[in-house]
């Protein structure tokens, strides 16, 4: 397995998407791992999960923990080493929290998403991003659930247009959604669903 220029790895919960994304970069002398999951005071289960993820990565990889929604786009301007972002669902949740957008009008998070997509589009080095694929039929019963489903769907669709390769993990099996030699079209409208 090898990473192309920009790779988006999608999948459901516990589908193997993080492990697959990491495997794309194994063997590199240096990798920058951008962790988007924020620690939450009092949530020992979440802290344990973050620590388990960290322990499974090669010791020579550097880790950057994102603490604010704008930090991810800014971090992607540094492309000195191959980069792995895990994951965009926790980044989006943090952006919705930071912007107090859970009950705000739709579109509140759009400038943050635009900045992320632009940073990915301009990223010249190897970049692997992990994102949850949600909303395959179930309609969440809460506004927050529907908002997250709609926003992450939009983020994934926009990034898929920008990336050179998109892989969907189902039951631990990778399914290529693009041909490995795919070159994103520059004349395709961005941000459409």
Coordinates of C-alpha atoms in Angstrom, one line a residue:
X1 CA 0.0 0.0 0.0
X2 CA 1.2 3.5 -0.8
X3 CA -0.2 6.9 -0.3
X4 CA -0.9 9.1 -3.3
X5 CA -0.7 12.8 -2.9
X6 CA -4.0 13.3 -1.0
X7 CA -5.9 10.4 0.3
X8 CA -9.3 10.3 2.0
X9 CA -10.1 7.2 4.1
X10 CA -13.8 6.9 5.0
X11 CA -15.6 4.3 7.1
X12 CA -18.1 3.7 9.9
X13 CA -17.3 3.2 13.5
X14 CA -14.7 0.5 14.2
X15 CA -14.4 -0.2 10.4
X16 CA -10.6 -0.2 10.5
X17 CA -10.2 3.2 8.8
X18 CA -7.5 4.6 11.2
X19 CA -5.4 1.4 10.9
X20 CA -5.7 1.5 7.2
X21 CA -4.7 5.2 7.0
X22 CA -1.7 4.5 9.3
X23 CA -0.6 1.6 7.1
X24 CA -0.5 3.9 4.1
X25 CA 2.4 5.8 5.8
X26 CA 4.3 2.9 7.5
X27 CA 7.9 2.8 6.4
X28 CA 8.2 6.6 6.1
X29 CA 11.2 8.0 8.0
X30 CA 9.0 10.8 9.5
X31 CA 5.2 11.3 9.7
X32 CA 3.3 14.0 11.4
X33 CA 0.1 12.7 13.0
X34 CA -2.6 15.4 13.5
X35 CA -4.9 14.3 16.2
X36 CA -8.3 16.1 16.3
X37 CA -9.9 14.4 19.3
X38 CA -9.9 16.8 22.2
X39 CA -9.5 15.6 25.8
X40 CA -12.6 16.1 27.8
X41 CA -12.3 16.6 31.6
X42 CA -13.8 13.7 33.5
X43 CA -14.2 11.5 30.4
X44 CA -11.7 8.7 31.3
X45 CA -13.1 6.4 28.6
X46 CA -12.3 9.0 25.9
X47 CA -8.9 9.8 27.4
X48 CA -8.1 6.0 27.4
X49 CA -9.1 5.8 23.7
X50 CA -6.8 8.7 22.8
X51 CA -4.0 7.1 24.7
X52 CA -4.5 3.7 23.1
X53 CA -4.4 5.4 19.6
X54 CA -1.2 7.1 20.6
X55 CA 0.5 3.9 21.8
X56 CA -0.2 2.1 18.5
X57 CA 1.6 4.6 16.3
X58 CA 5.3 4.3 15.5
X59 CA 7.4 6.0 18.1
X60 CA 9.2 8.1 15.5
X61 CA 6.0 9.8 14.3
X62 CA 5.3 13.3 15.8
X63 CA 1.9 14.1 17.1
X64 CA 0.2 17.5 16.9
X65 CA -3.1 17.7 18.9
X66 CA -5.5 20.3 17.5
X67 CA -7.3 22.4 20.1
X68 CA -9.3 24.7 18.0
X69 CA -11.2 24.4 14.8
X70 CA -9.0 26.8 12.8
X71 CA -5.8 25.0 13.9
X72 CA -6.3 22.2 11.4
X73 CA -6.3 24.4 8.3
X74 CA -3.3 26.3 9.7
X75 CA -1.5 23.0 10.5
X76 CA -1.9 21.9 6.9
X77 CA 0.2 24.8 5.7
X78 CA 3.3 22.9 7.1
X79 CA 4.0 20.1 4.6
X80 CA 7.6 19.3 5.5
X81 CA 6.7 15.6 6.2
X82 CA 3.9 13.2 5.2
X83 CA 0.8 14.0 7.3
X84 CA -2.1 12.0 8.7
X85 CA -5.2 13.7 10.0
X86 CA -7.3 11.5 12.3
X87 CA -10.2 12.3 12.3
X88 CA -12.4 14.8 10.6
X89 CA -15.5 13.8 12.6
X90 CA -13.9 14.9 15.8
X91 CA -12.6 18.0 14.1
X92 CA -16.1 18.9 12.9
X93 CA -17.6 18.3 16.4
X94 CA -15.0 20.6 17.9
X95 CA -15.7 23.2 15.2
X96 CA -19.4 23.0 15.9
X97 CA -18.7 23.4 19.6
X98 CA -16.2 26.3 19.2
X99 CA -18.7 28.2 16.9
X100 CA -21.7 27.3 19.2
X101 CA -23.3 26.1 16.0
X102 CA -25.3 23.2 17.3
X103 CA -28.4 25.4 17.6
X104 CA -27.3 28.2 15.2
X105 CA -28.5 28.6 11.7
X106 CA -27.2 26.1 9.1
X107 CA -24.0 27.2 7.4
X108 CA -22.4 28.6 10.6
X109 CA -19.5 26.1 10.2
X110 CA -19.1 26.7 6.5
X111 CA -16.2 29.2 6.7
X112 CA -14.2 26.6 8.8
X113 CA -15.0 23.9 6.3
X114 CA -14.0 26.2 3.4
X115 CA -10.7 26.9 5.0
X116 CA -10.1 23.2 5.5
X117 CA -10.9 22.2 2.0
X118 CA -8.7 25.1 0.6
X119 CA -5.8 23.9 2.8
X120 CA -6.2 20.3 1.6
X121 CA -6.5 21.5 -2.0
X122 CA -3.2 23.5 -1.7
X123 CA -1.3 20.8 0.3
X124 CA 1.6 19.7 -1.9
X125 CA 2.9 16.7 0.1
X126 CA 1.6 13.3 1.0
X127 CA -1.6 13.7 3.1
X128 CA -3.9 11.1 4.5
X129 CA -7.2 12.0 6.2
X130 CA -9.6 9.8 8.1
X131 CA -13.3 10.7 8.3
X132 CA -16.5 8.9 9.4
X133 CA -19.0 7.9 6.7
X134 CA -22.4 8.4 8.3
X135 CA -26.0 8.8 7.3
X136 CA -26.4 5.7 5.1
X137 CA -30.1 5.6 5.8
X138 CA -30.8 6.3 9.5
X139 CA -32.4 9.7 10.1
X140 CA -31.1 10.9 13.5
X141 CA -33.9 11.9 15.8
X142 CA -32.2 15.1 17.1
X143 CA -31.3 18.3 15.4
X144 CA -27.7 17.9 16.5
X145 CA -27.5 14.4 15.0
X146 CA -29.0 15.6 11.7
X147 CA -26.7 18.6 11.6
X148 CA -23.6 16.5 12.2
X149 CA -24.7 13.9 9.6
X150 CA -25.4 16.7 7.0
X151 CA -22.2 18.6 7.7
X152 CA -19.8 15.6 7.7
X153 CA -21.4 14.4 4.5
X154 CA -20.7 17.7 2.9
X155 CA -17.1 17.8 4.2
X156 CA -16.5 14.3 2.9
X157 CA -18.0 15.1 -0.6
X158 CA -16.0 18.2 -0.9
X159 CA -12.8 16.5 0.1
X160 CA -13.4 13.6 -2.2
X161 CA -13.5 16.0 -5.1
X162 CA -10.1 17.4 -4.0
X163 CA -8.3 14.1 -3.2
X164 CA -6.4 11.9 -5.5
X165 CA -7.7 8.7 -3.9
X166 CA -10.7 7.9 -1.8
X167 CA -11.0 4.6 0.1
X168 CA -14.1 3.3 2.0
X169 CA -13.5 0.7 4.8
X170 CA -16.3 -1.7 5.3
X171 CA -15.9 -4.5 7.9
X172 CA -12.1 -3.9 7.8
X173 CA -12.0 -4.3 4.0
X174 CA -10.8 -1.3 1.9
X175 CA -12.8 -0.5 -1.2
X176 CA -11.3 2.0 -3.6
X177 CA -13.7 4.6 -4.7
X178 CA -11.3 6.2 -7.2
X179 CA -8.8 4.9 -9.6
X180 CA -5.2 5.3 -8.2
X181 CA -4.3 7.5 -11.1
X182 CA -7.3 9.8 -10.7
X183 CA -6.6 13.5 -11.0
X184 CA -9.2 15.7 -9.5
X185 CA -11.0 17.8 -12.1
X186 CA -10.4 21.5 -11.6
X187 CA -13.5 22.4 -13.6
X188 CA -15.9 20.4 -11.3
X189 CA -18.0 22.6 -9.0
X190 CA -16.7 22.4 -5.4
X191 CA -19.0 22.0 -2.4
X192 CA -21.9 20.4 -4.2
X193 CA -23.6 17.3 -3.0

